[in-house]
Coordinates of C-alpha atoms in Angstrom, one line a residue:
M1 CA -23.1 -10.4 88.1
P2 CA -19.9 -9.9 89.7
D3 CA -18.6 -13.0 91.6
I4 CA -21.9 -14.7 91.6
R5 CA -20.8 -16.2 88.3
G6 CA -17.5 -17.3 89.4
G7 CA -15.8 -14.2 89.3
P8 CA -12.7 -12.1 89.5
G9 CA -11.4 -12.2 91.8
S10 CA -16.1 -13.7 89.7
L11 CA -18.5 -12.8 88.5
R12 CA -20.0 -14.8 86.4
P13 CA -21.3 -18.2 85.4
G14 CA -18.3 -19.7 83.9
G15 CA -18.7 -14.2 85.6
D16 CA -15.4 -14.6 87.6
G17 CA -16.4 -11.0 87.6
T18 CA -15.2 -11.7 88.5
T19 CA -13.0 -12.0 88.4
M20 CA -12.2 -16.1 87.0
R21 CA -12.1 -18.6 84.2
F22 CA -8.5 -18.4 83.2
W23 CA -5.1 -19.8 83.9
R24 CA -3.0 -18.1 86.5
R25 CA 0.5 -16.8 86.1
G26 CA 2.1 -16.0 89.4
D27 CA -0.5 -14.2 91.3
E28 CA -2.5 -12.9 88.3
T29 CA -5.1 -14.7 86.3
V30 CA -4.5 -14.5 82.5
P31 CA -5.1 -16.5 79.4
M32 CA -2.3 -19.0 78.8
A33 CA -0.4 -18.7 75.5
P34 CA -0.3 -21.9 73.3
A35 CA 2.6 -24.2 74.1
N36 CA 4.0 -23.9 70.6
V37 CA 4.4 -20.1 70.8
P38 CA 7.9 -19.1 71.8
A39 CA 8.3 -16.6 74.5
A40 CA 9.1 -13.0 73.4
P41 CA 12.7 -11.9 74.0
P42 CA 13.1 -9.5 77.0
A43 CA 13.0 -5.9 76.0
A44 CA 16.1 -3.8 76.5
A45 CA 16.2 -2.1 79.9
S46 CA 16.7 1.3 78.2
S47 CA 14.0 1.0 75.6
P48 CA 11.2 3.5 76.2
P49 CA 7.6 2.2 76.1
T50 CA 6.2 2.1 72.6
T51 CA 2.8 3.6 71.6
S52 CA 1.4 0.1 71.2
A53 CA 2.7 -0.9 74.6
I54 CA 0.7 2.0 76.1
E55 CA -2.4 1.5 74.0
T56 CA -2.7 -2.2 74.6
P57 CA -3.6 -2.0 78.3
L58 CA -5.9 0.8 77.5
L59 CA -7.7 -1.4 75.0
G60 CA -7.9 -4.1 77.6
V61 CA -9.5 -1.7 80.1
L62 CA -12.0 -0.6 77.4
C63 CA -12.9 -4.3 76.6
S64 CA -13.4 -4.9 80.4
L65 CA -15.6 -1.8 80.7
L66 CA -17.8 -2.9 77.8
A67 CA -17.9 -6.5 79.2
N68 CA -19.2 -5.2 82.5
L69 CA -21.8 -3.0 80.8
M70 CA -23.0 -6.1 78.9
F71 CA -23.1 -8.2 82.1
A72 CA -25.2 -5.5 83.9
S73 CA -27.5 -5.2 80.9
S74 CA -27.9 -9.0 80.8
D75 CA -28.8 -9.0 84.5
A76 CA -31.3 -6.2 84.1
L77 CA -33.0 -8.2 81.3
V78 CA -33.1 -11.2 83.6
K79 CA -34.5 -9.2 86.5
G80 CA -37.4 -8.0 84.2
L81 CA -38.1 -11.6 83.1
T82 CA -38.3 -12.9 86.7
A83 CA -41.6 -11.0 87.1
T84 CA -43.2 -13.4 84.7
Y85 CA -41.1 -16.6 84.5
S86 CA -39.5 -18.9 87.0
I87 CA -35.7 -18.5 87.4
F88 CA -35.4 -22.2 86.6
Q89 CA -36.9 -21.6 83.2
I90 CA -34.9 -18.4 82.5
I91 CA -31.5 -20.0 83.3
P92 CA -31.5 -22.8 80.6
M93 CA -33.0 -20.5 78.0
Q94 CA -30.2 -17.9 78.7
V95 CA -27.5 -20.6 78.6
A96 CA -28.8 -21.8 75.2
F97 CA -28.2 -18.3 73.7
A98 CA -25.0 -17.6 75.7
C99 CA -23.5 -20.8 74.2
I100 CA -23.5 -19.2 70.7
P101 CA -20.6 -16.7 71.3
I102 CA -19.0 -19.0 73.8
L103 CA -18.8 -21.8 71.2
I104 CA -17.3 -19.4 68.7
M105 CA -14.7 -18.4 71.3
L106 CA -13.9 -22.1 72.1
R107 CA -13.6 -22.9 68.4
R108 CA -10.9 -20.2 68.1
D109 CA -9.1 -22.1 70.9
G110 CA -9.1 -25.4 69.1
G111 CA -12.7 -26.6 69.6
L112 CA -14.2 -29.0 72.1
G113 CA -12.6 -32.1 70.7
R114 CA -9.3 -31.6 72.5
M115 CA -10.9 -31.2 76.0
R116 CA -9.3 -33.2 78.8
A117 CA -10.1 -32.5 82.4
A118 CA -7.1 -32.8 84.7
H119 CA -9.3 -32.5 87.8
P120 CA -12.7 -33.9 86.8
R121 CA -14.2 -34.0 90.3
L122 CA -13.2 -30.4 91.1
I123 CA -14.3 -29.3 87.7
M124 CA -17.8 -30.9 88.3
L125 CA -18.0 -29.4 91.8
R126 CA -17.1 -26.0 90.4
G127 CA -19.8 -26.3 87.7
L128 CA -22.4 -27.2 90.3
L129 CA -21.4 -24.4 92.6
A130 CA -21.7 -21.9 89.7
G131 CA -25.1 -23.3 88.9
I132 CA -26.3 -23.1 92.5
G133 CA -24.8 -19.6 92.8
T134 CA -26.6 -18.4 89.7
I135 CA -30.0 -19.7 91.1
F136 CA -29.3 -17.7 94.3
G137 CA -28.3 -14.7 92.3
F138 CA -31.3 -14.7 90.0
Y139 CA -33.6 -15.1 93.0
A140 CA -31.9 -12.1 94.6
F141 CA -32.4 -10.1 91.4
S142 CA -36.1 -10.9 91.5
A143 CA -36.4 -9.7 95.2
L144 CA -33.9 -6.8 95.5
P145 CA -32.7 -3.8 93.5
L146 CA -29.8 -4.7 91.1
A147 CA -27.4 -2.3 92.9
E148 CA -28.1 -4.0 96.2
V149 CA -27.4 -7.4 94.9
Y150 CA -24.2 -6.2 93.3
A151 CA -23.0 -4.5 96.4
I152 CA -23.5 -7.7 98.4
A153 CA -21.8 -9.7 95.7
F154 CA -18.7 -7.5 95.9
C155 CA -18.0 -9.1 99.3
T156 CA -16.8 -12.3 97.6
P157 CA -13.1 -11.4 97.8
M158 CA -13.5 -11.0 101.6
V159 CA -15.1 -14.5 101.9
V160 CA -12.4 -15.9 99.6
T161 CA -9.8 -14.4 101.9
I162 CA -11.3 -16.1 105.0
L163 CA -12.0 -19.5 103.4
S164 CA -8.5 -19.6 101.8
I165 CA -7.1 -20.3 105.3
P166 CA -8.8 -23.7 106.0
I167 CA -9.2 -24.7 102.3
L168 CA -5.9 -23.6 100.7
G169 CA -3.8 -23.3 103.9
E170 CA -2.9 -19.6 103.1
Q171 CA -1.7 -17.2 105.7
V172 CA -3.8 -14.1 106.1
R173 CA -2.0 -11.2 107.8
A174 CA -3.2 -8.2 109.7
H175 CA -3.6 -5.9 106.6
R176 CA -6.1 -8.3 104.9
W177 CA -7.9 -9.1 108.1
A178 CA -8.4 -5.3 108.6
A179 CA -9.8 -5.0 105.1
V180 CA -12.2 -7.9 105.7
V181 CA -13.5 -6.3 108.9
V182 CA -14.0 -3.0 107.1
G183 CA -15.8 -4.7 104.3
F184 CA -18.2 -6.4 106.6
L185 CA -18.9 -3.1 108.2
G186 CA -19.9 -1.9 104.7
I187 CA -22.4 -4.8 104.6
L188 CA -23.9 -3.7 107.9
V189 CA -24.3 -0.2 106.5
M190 CA -26.2 -1.6 103.5
V191 CA -28.5 -4.1 105.3
R192 CA -28.9 -2.0 108.5
P193 CA -29.8 -4.9 110.9
G194 CA -32.5 -3.7 113.3
F195 CA -33.7 -1.0 110.9
E196 CA -34.5 -2.9 107.8
T197 CA -35.9 -6.5 107.6
L198 CA -33.4 -9.1 106.4
T199 CA -35.3 -10.8 103.5
L200 CA -34.9 -14.1 101.6
G201 CA -33.5 -11.9 98.8
H202 CA -30.6 -10.8 101.1
L203 CA -30.0 -14.4 102.2
S204 CA -30.0 -15.5 98.5
A205 CA -27.5 -12.8 97.6
L206 CA -25.2 -13.9 100.5
G207 CA -25.6 -17.5 99.3
S208 CA -24.4 -16.5 95.9
V209 CA -21.4 -14.9 97.6
F210 CA -20.3 -18.1 99.3
T211 CA -20.9 -20.3 96.3
G212 CA -19.0 -17.7 94.2
A213 CA -16.1 -17.9 96.7
G214 CA -16.1 -21.7 96.3
V215 CA -15.9 -21.3 92.5
V216 CA -12.9 -18.9 92.9
L217 CA -11.1 -21.2 95.4
I218 CA -11.4 -24.2 93.2
M219 CA -10.2 -22.0 90.3
R220 CA -7.1 -21.1 92.3
K221 CA -6.4 -24.8 92.9
I222 CA -6.8 -26.1 89.4
S223 CA -6.3 -23.2 87.0
R224 CA -2.6 -24.1 86.3
D225 CA -3.6 -27.4 84.8
E226 CA -7.1 -27.0 83.3
Q227 CA -8.1 -25.8 79.8
R228 CA -10.4 -22.9 79.5
A229 CA -12.7 -25.0 77.3
V230 CA -13.1 -27.5 80.1
M231 CA -13.9 -24.9 82.7
V232 CA -16.4 -23.0 80.6
T233 CA -18.2 -26.1 79.4
A234 CA -18.4 -27.5 83.0
V235 CA -20.0 -24.3 84.2
M236 CA -22.6 -24.3 81.3
L237 CA -23.4 -27.9 82.2
G238 CA -23.6 -27.0 85.9
L239 CA -26.2 -24.3 85.1
L240 CA -28.3 -26.8 83.1
V241 CA -28.0 -29.6 85.6
T242 CA -29.2 -27.4 88.5
S243 CA -32.0 -25.7 86.7
L244 CA -33.4 -27.9 83.8
P245 CA -35.0 -30.6 85.9
I246 CA -37.2 -28.1 87.7
A247 CA -37.7 -26.0 84.5
L248 CA -39.6 -29.0 83.0
F249 CA -42.3 -28.6 85.7
V250 CA -42.6 -24.8 85.8
F251 CA -42.2 -24.1 82.0
Q252 CA -44.5 -21.4 80.5
L253 CA -44.7 -20.8 76.8
P254 CA -42.9 -17.4 76.4
S255 CA -44.1 -14.8 74.0
W256 CA -41.9 -13.9 71.0
F257 CA -41.0 -10.6 72.7
D258 CA -39.8 -12.5 75.8
V259 CA -37.8 -14.9 73.7
L260 CA -36.0 -11.9 72.3
R261 CA -35.4 -10.6 75.8
V262 CA -33.9 -13.8 77.1
G263 CA -32.0 -14.2 73.9
A264 CA -30.5 -10.8 74.3
A265 CA -29.6 -11.6 77.9
G266 CA -27.9 -14.8 76.8
L267 CA -26.0 -13.2 73.9
L268 CA -24.9 -10.3 76.1
M269 CA -23.6 -12.7 78.8
G270 CA -21.7 -14.9 76.3
S271 CA -20.2 -12.0 74.4
A272 CA -19.1 -10.4 77.6
Q273 CA -17.2 -13.6 78.4
F274 CA -15.4 -13.2 75.1
L275 CA -14.5 -9.6 76.0
V276 CA -13.2 -10.6 79.4
V277 CA -10.8 -13.1 77.8
R278 CA -9.7 -10.4 75.3
A279 CA -9.2 -7.9 78.1
L280 CA -7.0 -10.2 80.1
S281 CA -4.9 -10.9 77.0
L282 CA -4.2 -7.2 76.6
A283 CA -3.7 -6.0 80.2
P284 CA -2.7 -7.5 83.6
A285 CA -5.5 -9.0 85.7
S286 CA -4.6 -6.4 88.4
T287 CA -5.6 -3.7 86.0
I288 CA -8.7 -5.4 84.7
A289 CA -10.3 -6.7 88.0
P290 CA -11.2 -3.3 89.5
M291 CA -13.2 -2.5 86.4
Q292 CA -16.0 -4.8 87.6
Y293 CA -17.0 -2.2 90.1
T294 CA -18.4 0.0 87.4
M295 CA -21.3 -2.5 87.2
I296 CA -22.9 -0.8 90.2
V297 CA -23.1 2.5 88.2
W298 CA -25.1 0.7 85.5
A299 CA -27.2 -1.1 88.1
L300 CA -28.2 2.2 89.8
A301 CA -29.1 3.6 86.3
Y302 CA -31.1 0.6 85.2
G303 CA -32.8 0.3 88.6
S304 CA -33.8 4.0 88.5
L305 CA -34.9 4.0 84.8
F306 CA -36.7 0.7 84.5
F307 CA -37.6 -0.7 87.9
G308 CA -38.5 2.5 89.9
N309 CA -35.7 2.0 92.4
R310 CA -34.6 5.1 94.3
I311 CA -30.9 5.6 94.8
D312 CA -30.5 4.6 98.5
P313 CA -27.6 6.5 100.2
F314 CA -27.0 3.6 102.6
I315 CA -26.5 1.2 99.7
V316 CA -24.2 3.6 97.9
T317 CA -22.2 4.3 101.1
G318 CA -22.0 0.6 102.0
A319 CA -21.0 -0.3 98.4
C320 CA -18.2 2.3 98.5
I321 CA -16.9 0.8 101.7
V322 CA -17.0 -2.8 100.3
I323 CA -15.4 -1.7 97.1
A324 CA -12.6 0.0 98.9
S325 CA -12.0 -3.0 101.1
S326 CA -12.0 -5.4 98.1
L327 CA -9.5 -3.1 96.2
Y328 CA -7.2 -3.1 99.2
I329 CA -7.4 -6.9 99.4
M330 CA -6.4 -7.1 95.7
H331 CA -3.6 -4.7 96.4
R332 CA -2.3 -6.8 99.2
E333 CA -2.6 -10.0 97.1
R334 CA -0.5 -8.3 94.4
I335 CA 2.2 -7.5 96.9
R336 CA 2.1 -11.0 98.3
G337 CA 2.4 -12.4 94.8
R338 CA 5.5 -10.3 94.0
T339 CA 7.1 -11.4 97.3
L340 CA 6.4 -15.1 96.6
R341 CA 7.9 -14.7 93.1
A342 CA 10.9 -13.0 94.5
H343 CA 11.5 -15.8 96.9
V344 CA 11.2 -18.4 94.1
K345 CA 13.8 -16.6 92.1

């Protein structure tokens, strides 16, 4: 899912879709280089861009596109499983398989032995919010078409913008307020209050938006000081803490075919995390983040092919409005980041 998992600007458990689980440099979220690696010398001003300099961002975009396809495929598998199993059983099973590629990724970064949390309370809170948000998101998957859940989840940047005022003390100027208002009009187009019943599935999707926004805000506050291994591990633990106690009471012995399905969902989710990290090491976050919106294309395709969902023009129209609003908010954030860096210099 987009920001439900903590995403980009989310998604994802650990997502952030989303946007999400990485250190920030200036106003962009990127993997931090090891401390013992010297900075590259500045390129000469007259040097033309090399072929590799052009190809590297393109490879980052391709990694991001593949990651979002894998996230959407994982979510489609989860949606299919919710017809038979409790979401509280699906989550820990998926986490178990997702940990395989994630542990490989963390081992490449030096392993779990060197983990030290600089902000343990905020790290734990972020993990719990990610776990609660995933429960909301999985319930929404069980009750609504994938595309509708994604379209609502894409509202997370707007909620982050609003909550950043009281929580982070940020100033939000007229441009971003206008984008937020337009984005919420997009939500109204999708849910059509007065014409379509607002269900528990819609409320769950909105709950995942607010918990996802909390994950992103905590990320903004602590990302300069925390290790990626700490943040990813805390999210995995948060998913287990919020689901495993209930899973013990609702557990059903799955068939081997369903074990393969949940295993595929977990491996896809964990591998997608790896690709997001790779994408952000190859291209700026401002280039990578908009790629998450391709997930709605896969959601529409999966919904039509496997779940009998018709392509609702109101959902498509509302999603386009929300996506445009979110992209404009990202654009204004990028301008704001450049201005702040110029003042620092």
